Short mmCIF file of C-alpha atoms and ligand atoms in Angstrom, two decimals:
data_model
loop_
_atom_site.label_atom_id
_atom_site.label_comp_id
_atom_site.label_asym_id
_atom_site.label_seq_id
_atom_site.Cartn_x
_atom_site.Cartn_y
_atom_site.Cartn_z
CA MET A 134 70.18 110.62 107.29
CA THR A 135 71.54 112.44 110.32
CA ASP A 136 74.59 110.26 110.86
CA THR A 137 77.02 112.30 108.76
CA ARG A 138 79.80 109.83 109.15
CA GLY A 139 77.64 106.94 107.92
CA LEU A 140 76.35 109.11 105.09
CA TRP A 141 79.85 110.01 103.95
CA GLN A 142 80.96 106.39 104.13
CA ALA A 143 78.10 105.40 101.88
CA VAL A 144 78.96 108.19 99.45
CA LEU A 145 82.60 107.16 99.40
CA GLY A 146 81.47 103.63 98.65
CA GLU A 147 79.61 104.97 95.61
CA LEU A 148 82.48 107.16 94.45
CA GLU A 149 85.08 104.50 94.85
CA VAL A 150 83.67 102.61 91.93
CA SER A 151 84.19 105.43 89.48
CA VAL A 152 87.51 106.81 90.72
CA SER A 153 90.81 104.94 90.47
CA ARG A 154 92.16 103.65 93.74
CA ALA A 155 95.16 105.95 94.03
CA ASN A 156 93.22 109.01 92.96
CA PHE A 157 90.53 108.00 95.37
CA SER A 158 92.81 108.03 98.35
CA THR A 159 94.55 111.17 97.14
CA TRP A 160 91.40 113.21 96.85
CA PHE A 161 89.04 111.59 99.29
CA GLY A 162 91.41 110.22 101.89
CA HIS A 163 91.03 113.03 104.38
CA THR A 164 87.55 114.23 103.70
CA SER A 165 84.49 114.17 105.90
CA ILE A 166 81.06 115.72 106.19
CA ILE A 167 81.24 118.71 108.52
CA SER A 168 77.53 119.37 108.53
CA ASN A 169 74.32 118.33 106.83
CA GLN A 170 71.44 120.71 107.42
CA ASP A 171 68.27 121.27 105.44
CA GLY A 172 69.74 119.56 102.42
CA HIS A 173 72.94 121.61 102.51
CA VAL A 174 76.01 119.42 102.92
CA VAL A 175 79.37 120.88 103.89
CA ILE A 176 82.29 118.64 103.05
CA GLY A 177 85.52 119.11 104.99
CA VAL A 178 88.73 118.89 102.99
CA PRO A 179 92.35 119.10 104.19
CA ASN A 180 93.57 121.96 102.00
CA ILE A 181 92.82 124.45 99.28
CA PHE A 182 94.21 122.26 96.56
CA THR A 183 91.86 119.43 97.38
CA LYS A 184 89.02 121.92 97.63
CA ASN A 185 89.68 123.27 94.16
CA TRP A 186 90.18 119.84 92.75
CA LEU A 187 86.97 118.41 94.14
CA GLU A 188 85.03 121.45 93.01
CA LYS A 189 86.47 121.28 89.53
CA LYS A 190 86.72 117.58 88.86
CA TYR A 191 84.43 115.68 91.15
CA HIS A 192 81.61 117.98 92.13
CA GLY A 193 79.11 116.32 89.78
CA ASP A 194 80.02 112.84 90.97
CA ILE A 195 79.95 113.81 94.62
CA LYS A 196 76.60 115.50 94.39
CA ALA A 197 75.08 112.62 92.45
CA ALA A 198 76.39 110.11 94.97
CA LEU A 199 75.07 112.17 97.87
CA GLN A 200 71.66 112.42 96.29
CA LYS A 201 71.61 108.74 95.57
CA VAL A 202 72.27 107.93 99.20
CA SER A 203 70.17 110.70 100.71
CA THR A 204 67.36 112.20 98.67
CA GLU A 205 67.17 115.32 100.88
CA VAL A 206 70.50 116.67 99.66
CA HIS A 207 70.23 119.78 97.46
CA THR A 208 73.49 121.67 97.67
CA VAL A 209 77.09 120.82 98.38
CA GLU A 210 79.86 123.04 99.63
CA TYR A 211 83.55 122.37 100.33
CA LYS A 212 85.37 123.84 103.30
CA ILE A 213 88.86 123.42 104.61
CA GLY A 214 88.63 121.63 107.92
CA SER A 215 87.32 118.39 109.31
CA VAL A 216 85.14 116.94 111.99
CA PRO A 217 87.58 116.94 114.92
CA ALA A 218 86.33 113.84 116.67
CA ALA A 219 86.39 111.25 113.95
CA PRO A 220 88.33 111.73 110.76
CA ALA A 221 87.12 109.62 107.87
CA PRO A 222 89.11 106.48 107.32
CA VAL A 223 91.10 106.46 104.12
CA ARG A 224 89.32 103.51 102.58
CA PRO A 225 85.65 102.77 102.89
CA ALA A 226 84.51 99.20 103.37
CA PRO A 227 83.36 97.30 100.29
CA ARG A 228 80.24 98.61 98.59
CA ASP A 229 77.92 95.85 99.46
CA HIS A 230 78.23 96.52 103.17
CA LYS A 231 75.66 98.59 104.95
CA PRO A 232 76.96 102.06 105.83
CA ALA A 233 76.90 101.19 109.52
CA ALA A 234 79.33 98.37 108.96
CA ALA A 235 81.40 100.49 106.61
CA VAL A 236 82.48 102.75 109.45
CA GLN A 237 84.78 100.09 110.77
CA THR A 238 88.29 100.30 109.42
CA SER A 239 90.64 97.41 109.21
CA LEU A 240 93.32 97.35 111.83
CA PRO A 241 96.92 96.91 110.81
CA THR A 242 97.97 93.30 111.25
CA ALA A 243 100.60 92.52 113.85
CA ALA A 244 104.10 92.74 112.51
CA ALA A 245 105.32 89.27 111.69
CA ALA A 246 108.75 88.18 110.57
CA LYS A 247 109.04 89.36 107.00
CA PRO A 248 109.24 86.59 104.41
CA HIS A 249 110.34 89.16 101.86
CA ASN A 250 112.81 91.96 101.39
CA LEU A 251 110.47 94.61 100.08
CA ASN A 252 110.28 98.23 101.03
CA GLU A 253 106.86 98.52 102.58
CA LYS A 254 106.41 102.15 101.62
CA TYR A 255 105.89 101.13 98.00
CA THR A 256 102.21 100.29 97.85
CA PHE A 257 99.40 100.72 95.34
CA ASP A 258 97.75 103.13 97.74
CA THR A 259 100.59 105.61 97.48
CA PHE A 260 100.85 105.31 93.71
CA VAL A 261 99.12 108.01 91.70
CA VAL A 262 97.64 106.78 88.45
CA GLY A 263 97.50 108.85 85.29
CA SER A 264 97.40 108.13 81.59
CA SER A 265 101.18 107.74 81.57
CA ASN A 266 101.21 104.73 83.87
CA GLU A 267 97.71 103.30 83.93
CA LEU A 268 98.49 100.30 81.76
CA ALA A 269 101.43 99.26 83.95
CA TYR A 270 99.35 99.93 87.04
CA ALA A 271 96.48 97.78 85.79
CA ALA A 272 98.83 94.96 84.82
CA CYS A 273 100.48 95.07 88.23
CA GLN A 274 97.13 94.98 89.97
CA ALA A 275 96.05 92.00 87.91
CA VAL A 276 99.24 90.18 88.84
CA ALA A 277 98.83 91.06 92.51
CA LYS A 278 95.34 89.57 92.45
CA ASN A 279 96.29 86.37 90.62
CA PRO A 280 100.01 85.80 90.77
CA GLY A 281 101.50 83.21 88.49
CA THR A 282 98.52 82.82 86.25
CA LYS A 283 97.72 85.48 83.73
CA TYR A 284 100.64 87.74 83.04
CA ASN A 285 103.78 85.75 83.51
CA PRO A 286 106.32 87.18 83.27
CA LEU A 287 105.19 90.73 83.74
CA PHE A 288 107.69 93.06 82.12
CA ILE A 289 107.57 96.76 83.02
CA TYR A 290 109.77 99.18 81.11
CA GLY A 291 110.37 102.92 80.93
CA GLY A 292 112.73 105.74 81.83
CA VAL A 293 114.38 106.49 85.13
CA GLY A 294 112.27 107.65 88.06
CA LEU A 295 108.90 106.83 86.52
CA GLY A 296 107.72 104.36 89.15
CA LYS A 297 108.84 100.93 87.93
CA THR A 298 110.43 99.89 91.21
CA HIS A 299 107.51 101.33 93.13
CA LEU A 300 104.97 99.35 91.10
CA MET A 301 106.84 96.06 91.20
CA GLN A 302 107.30 96.30 94.92
CA ALA A 303 103.65 97.23 95.34
CA VAL A 304 102.76 93.93 93.70
CA GLY A 305 104.99 92.12 96.16
CA ASN A 306 103.61 93.99 99.14
CA GLU A 307 100.04 93.34 98.10
CA ILE A 308 100.62 89.63 97.58
CA SER A 309 102.39 89.38 100.89
CA GLN A 310 99.53 91.11 102.63
CA HIS A 311 96.97 88.67 101.32
CA ASP A 312 99.14 85.67 101.79
CA PRO A 313 101.90 86.27 104.34
CA GLY A 314 103.27 82.78 103.76
CA LYS A 315 104.32 83.57 100.18
CA ARG A 316 108.03 83.90 99.61
CA ILE A 317 108.76 87.00 97.68
CA GLU A 318 112.22 87.88 96.54
CA TYR A 319 113.11 91.31 95.23
CA VAL A 320 116.52 91.64 93.67
CA THR A 321 118.24 94.01 91.28
CA SER A 322 119.92 92.31 88.38
CA GLU A 323 123.22 93.62 89.71
CA SER A 324 122.84 92.03 93.11
CA PHE A 325 121.67 88.83 91.47
CA THR A 326 124.91 88.86 89.49
CA ASN A 327 127.09 89.67 92.49
CA GLU A 328 125.46 87.08 94.64
CA PHE A 329 125.96 84.47 91.98
CA LEU A 330 129.62 85.37 91.45
CA GLN A 331 130.18 85.08 95.18
CA ALA A 332 128.46 81.72 95.23
CA LEU A 333 130.76 80.63 92.44
CA GLN A 334 133.77 81.67 94.48
CA LYS A 335 132.53 79.93 97.59
CA LYS A 336 131.45 76.93 95.58
CA SER A 337 127.94 77.33 96.91
CA THR A 338 126.06 77.64 93.65
CA GLN A 339 123.85 74.77 94.70
CA SER A 340 122.37 76.68 97.62
CA PHE A 341 122.15 79.82 95.47
CA ALA A 342 120.06 77.91 92.96
CA GLU A 343 117.89 76.43 95.67
CA LYS A 344 117.24 79.78 97.27
CA TYR A 345 115.92 81.28 94.05
CA ARG A 346 113.96 78.24 93.01
CA GLN A 347 112.00 78.19 96.23
CA VAL A 348 110.48 81.62 95.86
CA ASP A 349 106.84 82.15 94.95
CA VAL A 350 107.34 85.57 93.44
CA LEU A 351 110.62 86.72 91.91
CA ILE A 352 111.05 90.40 91.19
CA VAL A 353 114.13 91.35 89.20
CA ASP A 354 114.72 95.07 88.80
CA ASP A 355 116.65 96.67 85.93
CA VAL A 356 117.35 93.56 83.89
CA GLN A 357 119.17 95.68 81.34
CA PHE A 358 122.13 95.38 83.73
CA LEU A 359 122.07 91.63 83.82
CA ALA A 360 125.71 90.89 83.28
CA THR A 361 126.74 89.38 80.01
CA LYS A 362 128.85 86.97 82.01
CA GLU A 363 127.96 83.64 80.57
CA ARG A 364 127.43 81.65 83.71
CA THR A 365 125.30 84.29 85.40
CA VAL A 366 123.01 84.48 82.40
CA GLU A 367 122.91 80.71 82.29
CA GLU A 368 121.91 80.54 85.94
CA PHE A 369 119.33 83.25 85.50
CA PHE A 370 117.89 81.43 82.52
CA HIS A 371 117.47 78.23 84.49
CA THR A 372 115.98 80.03 87.46
CA PHE A 373 113.53 81.74 85.14
CA ASN A 374 112.48 78.51 83.51
CA ALA A 375 112.15 76.59 86.75
CA LEU A 376 109.93 79.25 88.30
CA HIS A 377 107.92 79.81 85.18
CA GLN A 378 107.18 76.14 84.75
CA ALA A 379 106.04 75.93 88.35
CA ASN A 380 103.65 78.85 87.73
CA LYS A 381 105.55 81.12 90.07
CA GLN A 382 105.17 84.79 89.25
CA ILE A 383 108.11 86.61 87.71
CA ILE A 384 108.19 90.39 87.44
CA LEU A 385 110.91 92.18 85.54
CA SER A 386 111.77 95.79 84.84
CA SER A 387 114.04 97.46 82.37
CA ASP A 388 114.66 100.82 80.79
CA LYS A 389 113.65 99.44 77.38
CA PRO A 390 111.31 96.81 75.98
CA PRO A 391 112.83 93.32 75.63
CA GLN A 392 113.38 93.70 71.89
CA ALA A 393 115.50 96.79 72.44
CA ILE A 394 117.86 95.65 75.21
CA ASN A 395 121.38 95.50 73.84
CA GLY A 396 123.35 92.31 74.14
CA LEU A 397 120.54 90.28 75.64
CA GLU A 398 120.54 86.65 74.58
CA ASP A 399 117.71 85.81 72.23
CA ARG A 400 116.39 83.02 74.41
CA LEU A 401 116.02 85.47 77.32
CA ARG A 402 114.59 88.16 75.10
CA SER A 403 111.84 85.90 73.87
CA ARG A 404 111.04 84.70 77.37
CA PHE A 405 110.90 88.24 78.72
CA ALA A 406 108.46 89.18 76.01
CA SER A 407 106.35 86.06 76.35
CA GLY A 408 103.99 87.35 79.06
CA MET A 409 102.68 90.86 79.50
CA THR A 410 104.70 93.95 78.63
CA ALA A 411 103.67 97.40 79.85
CA ASP A 412 105.42 100.75 79.75
CA VAL A 413 105.56 103.77 82.02
CA GLN A 414 105.80 107.19 80.40
CA PRO A 415 106.66 110.59 81.87
CA PRO A 416 103.64 111.88 83.78
CA ASP A 417 101.45 114.65 82.40
CA LEU A 418 100.92 117.91 84.24
CA GLU A 419 97.79 116.76 86.02
CA THR A 420 99.43 113.61 87.32
CA ARG A 421 102.51 115.54 88.43
CA ALA A 422 100.27 117.89 90.39
CA ALA A 423 98.45 114.97 92.00
CA ILE A 424 101.73 113.33 92.97
CA LEU A 425 103.04 116.54 94.53
CA GLN A 426 99.85 117.03 96.45
CA ARG A 427 100.09 113.47 97.65
CA LYS A 428 103.73 113.69 98.72
CA ALA A 429 103.22 117.02 100.45
CA ALA A 430 100.25 115.63 102.35
CA ALA A 431 102.36 112.69 103.44
CA HIS A 432 104.67 115.23 105.07
CA GLY A 433 101.69 116.89 106.71
CA LEU A 434 102.03 119.88 104.42
CA ALA A 435 99.14 121.48 102.60
CA LEU A 436 100.52 123.27 99.58
CA GLU A 437 98.59 125.99 97.82
CA LEU A 438 97.42 125.31 94.31
CA ASP A 439 99.74 127.84 92.75
CA VAL A 440 102.80 126.32 94.43
CA ILE A 441 101.85 122.84 93.24
CA ASP A 442 101.27 124.22 89.79
CA TYR A 443 104.65 125.95 89.78
CA LEU A 444 106.54 122.85 90.89
CA ALA A 445 104.66 120.57 88.50
CA ARG A 446 105.57 122.83 85.61
CA HIS A 447 109.14 123.11 86.76
CA CYS A 448 109.84 119.35 86.87
CA GLN A 449 108.52 117.64 83.82
CA SER A 450 110.64 114.62 83.22
CA ASN A 451 110.54 112.31 86.18
CA ILE A 452 108.95 111.66 89.51
CA ARG A 453 112.08 111.18 91.55
CA GLU A 454 113.14 114.67 90.52
CA LEU A 455 109.70 115.96 91.37
CA GLU A 456 109.97 114.49 94.87
CA GLY A 457 113.47 115.89 95.26
CA THR A 458 112.32 119.36 94.34
CA LEU A 459 109.51 119.21 96.86
CA THR A 460 111.93 118.08 99.57
CA ARG A 461 114.30 120.91 98.72
CA LEU A 462 111.50 123.43 98.86
CA MET A 463 110.39 122.14 102.25
CA ALA A 464 113.91 122.36 103.64
CA PHE A 465 114.41 125.79 102.10
CA CYS A 466 111.24 127.11 103.73
CA GLU A 467 111.87 125.46 107.05
CA LEU A 468 115.35 126.93 107.37
CA ARG A 469 114.04 130.39 106.66
CA SER A 470 110.75 129.99 108.54
CA LEU A 471 108.83 130.71 105.36
CA GLN A 472 105.50 129.38 104.20
CA PRO A 473 105.93 127.48 100.94
CA SER A 474 104.89 129.89 98.22
CA VAL A 475 105.55 130.59 94.57
CA ALA A 476 107.93 133.33 95.67
CA ALA A 477 109.89 130.86 97.80
CA ALA A 478 109.88 128.29 95.01
CA THR A 479 111.10 130.89 92.54
CA ALA A 480 113.88 131.93 94.91
CA LEU A 481 114.94 128.31 95.18
CA LEU A 482 114.49 127.13 91.64
CA GLY A 483 114.95 130.25 89.59
CA ASN A 484 112.59 131.81 87.23
CA THR A 485 112.59 129.25 84.49
CA ALA A 486 109.17 127.78 84.91
CA ASP A 487 106.94 130.60 85.89
CA SER A 488 108.21 133.42 83.77
CA ARG A 489 105.46 132.49 81.38
CA PRO A 490 101.83 133.25 82.00
CA ARG A 491 100.00 130.56 83.94
CA PHE A 492 96.98 130.36 81.72
CA ARG A 493 98.17 131.64 78.40
CA SER A 494 95.60 131.93 75.72
CA ILE A 495 96.18 129.21 73.20
CA THR A 496 95.26 130.09 69.65
CA PRO A 497 94.57 127.73 66.72
CA LYS A 498 97.72 129.12 65.12
CA LEU A 499 99.78 128.09 68.14
CA VAL A 500 98.26 124.61 68.05
CA ILE A 501 99.32 124.25 64.43
CA GLU A 502 102.83 125.56 65.14
CA ARG A 503 103.42 123.37 68.17
CA THR A 504 101.94 120.26 66.61
CA ALA A 505 104.00 120.76 63.46
CA ALA A 506 107.17 121.37 65.47
CA TYR A 507 106.56 118.29 67.56
CA PHE A 508 106.44 116.13 64.45
CA ASP A 509 109.29 117.97 62.71
CA LEU A 510 106.98 119.45 60.14
CA ALA A 511 106.34 122.98 58.98
CA PRO A 512 103.02 124.64 59.89
CA ALA A 513 102.32 124.90 56.14
CA ASP A 514 102.42 121.10 55.93
CA LEU A 515 99.47 120.88 58.29
CA THR A 516 97.44 123.58 56.59
CA GLY A 517 98.45 122.43 53.11
CA THR A 518 96.90 119.84 50.86
CA ARG A 519 99.36 116.96 51.06
CA ARG A 520 97.75 113.75 52.22
CA ASP A 521 100.79 111.63 53.15
CA LYS A 522 100.39 109.52 56.23
CA GLU A 523 103.13 111.47 58.06
CA ILE A 524 101.11 114.64 57.66
CA VAL A 525 97.53 113.46 57.92
CA GLY A 526 98.06 112.05 61.44
CA PRO A 527 99.55 115.24 62.91
CA ARG A 528 96.89 117.31 61.10
CA GLN A 529 94.18 115.25 62.79
CA ILE A 530 95.86 115.67 66.16
CA ALA A 531 95.92 119.45 65.71
CA MET A 532 92.19 119.41 64.96
CA TYR A 533 91.55 117.17 67.93
CA LEU A 534 93.36 119.61 70.22
CA MET A 535 91.41 122.55 68.81
CA ARG A 536 88.20 120.74 69.55
CA HIS A 537 89.05 119.35 72.98
CA ASP A 538 91.33 121.99 74.44
CA LEU A 539 90.10 125.12 72.72
CA GLY A 540 86.46 124.10 72.31
CA LEU A 541 86.34 125.40 68.73
CA SER A 542 83.41 124.64 66.46
CA TYR A 543 84.00 122.30 63.54
CA PRO A 544 83.65 125.04 60.91
CA LYS A 545 86.23 127.14 62.80
CA ILE A 546 88.58 124.18 63.02
CA GLY A 547 88.22 123.49 59.31
CA GLU A 548 88.90 127.15 58.59
CA ALA A 549 91.99 127.22 60.81
CA VAL A 550 93.52 124.16 59.19
CA GLY A 551 93.79 125.41 55.63
CA LYS A 552 90.15 126.29 54.95
CA ARG A 553 88.89 122.75 55.10
CA ASP A 554 85.31 121.69 55.19
CA HIS A 555 83.66 121.25 58.60
CA THR A 556 82.89 117.60 57.82
CA THR A 557 86.61 117.02 57.34
CA ALA A 558 87.19 118.52 60.77
CA MET A 559 84.52 116.31 62.30
CA HIS A 560 85.92 113.24 60.67
CA SER A 561 89.47 114.05 61.80
CA VAL A 562 88.49 114.71 65.40
CA SER A 563 86.47 111.52 65.66
CA LYS A 564 89.33 109.57 64.11
CA ILE A 565 91.59 110.56 67.02
CA GLU A 566 88.82 110.14 69.56
CA GLY A 567 88.33 106.61 68.36
CA LYS A 568 91.98 105.74 68.78
CA ILE A 569 93.21 107.66 71.76
CA ASP A 570 92.03 105.29 74.48
CA ARG A 571 93.66 102.30 72.90
CA ASP A 572 96.80 103.88 71.51
CA GLU A 573 99.35 104.64 74.19
CA MET A 574 101.73 106.26 71.74
CA LEU A 575 99.08 108.60 70.37
CA ARG A 576 98.11 109.55 73.90
CA GLY A 577 101.73 110.30 74.67
CA ASP A 578 102.04 112.49 71.57
CA VAL A 579 98.88 114.43 72.36
CA GLN A 580 99.96 114.93 75.95
CA SER A 581 103.41 116.11 74.96
CA ILE A 582 101.95 118.66 72.57
CA ARG A 583 99.56 119.80 75.30
CA ASP A 584 102.46 120.27 77.68
CA ARG A 585 104.27 122.29 75.03
CA LEU A 586 101.23 124.43 74.45
CA GLN A 587 101.06 125.15 78.16
CA ALA A 588 104.78 125.73 78.37
CA GLY A 589 104.52 128.93 76.32
P1 LIG B 661 112.02 103.80 88.57
O1 LIG B 661 112.17 102.47 89.21
O2 LIG B 661 111.13 103.77 87.36
O3 LIG B 661 113.32 104.47 88.27
P2 LIG B 661 110.89 104.54 91.12
O4 LIG B 661 109.85 103.49 91.26
O5 LIG B 661 112.13 104.38 91.91
O6 LIG B 661 111.24 104.75 89.57
O7 LIG B 661 110.21 105.95 91.43
C1 LIG B 661 110.95 107.08 91.84
C2 LIG B 661 110.24 107.76 92.97
O8 LIG B 661 109.04 108.33 92.51
C3 LIG B 661 109.86 106.82 94.10
O9 LIG B 661 110.03 107.47 95.32
C4 LIG B 661 108.42 106.51 93.85
O10 LIG B 661 107.73 106.25 95.06
C5 LIG B 661 107.93 107.80 93.23
N1 LIG B 661 106.86 107.58 92.26
C6 LIG B 661 106.98 107.16 90.99
N2 LIG B 661 105.81 107.10 90.36
C7 LIG B 661 104.88 107.47 91.26
C8 LIG B 661 103.45 107.62 91.22
N3 LIG B 661 102.75 107.39 90.09
N4 LIG B 661 102.83 108.01 92.34
C9 LIG B 661 103.53 108.28 93.46
N5 LIG B 661 104.87 108.19 93.56
C10 LIG B 661 105.54 107.78 92.48
MG1 LIG B 662 113.94 101.44 89.69
#
């Protein structure tokens, strides 16, 4: 195939199936084929970070997809740069289209009067998915596809700055895009309360009730702040029931799961928990790096890998803080006419994050120490013979990490964890492997220990 653009579109169509949507647009959004000669394909990428990432994470997939579409392809290379004339569109057309048709991109629809009060920057496309938020992301996507049917209400919970508002609004934006006639109302529980109290004062509770009962999708953010004022809760309860009975979608967020919200009436608690509940956790290092890369690119900035790495290690707890740090670094560099670099980041943020070696060598001993510390145990508990549940689980996690992160052989793992038999090590590792995809909590524990191992 000589049409490089058509070829790349077809490859993107293949890749799209195996890569999550947000990661897809992060890593493939600004790529193209620069040249394709004698079976050697040069792929243009926007920056060094993307180059490294594609080489490290997606090279196998890319090459396989290329070879599937064009049997002449033998080798693949990544270069910073693009085909000047026609940059690749961010999203390829659906798979079942012929490549020629796939080149067309959809045009933005004309701006109509907005039947909603959403912030349009919060979309699924700009949301980076990692293990910390994939459940919530999937639930939100399901709701966006079929509002009012499957997961109603959808209840998203988790700490500050982890993407709850972004996800809920993305659902609203997506629904509105497919069906511009749908009435979508986004409201924080505080403004719901204030609005209702004002309506009470003005004796206009009737029109307040009507307004909320006419919506197709109601999004209520931070329900933990729903006032305990009796009449507000009463009104909210009736609104909830009316919409729910009419199969209108309700989406709620909170800092805690319904069972754990203080002072919430039981009848609300049970309704909140009656649909789908999904949490968002702090992002792991990889996701933080992807988010930074994404946000920098949105500002037209290509950050070097080491700068991304530095910032991602510096801000561990939440994404709002991560964004803030990036913004500060950009301002800092702009004012001083500097290129963003680790040196600049260190000058701005201090030495806290990078004083430790970037790729420290992690030993089995360190894995045992960090795992034990994470679970408030002593290293000797993990290497010892006790078989209590509280110890067996962490011991298995330590072995899992030795296998997956250190690549140790089973006999070595057994040896490191109190001279155990290699079959014990095998059994332990497969125990965790069998659970980790289903068990969010376990995944969180393993990730936290990983982060601590990296943190030196
Ligand atoms: P919360 O409502 O949980 O406090 P927000 O949704 O307000 O958090 O997120 C804080 C900021 O971080 C927002 O600017 C949001 O766009 C961004 N953000 C959060 N999670 C992600 C993500 N996974 N990918 C990209 N941006 C994110
Ligand atoms: Mg929020």
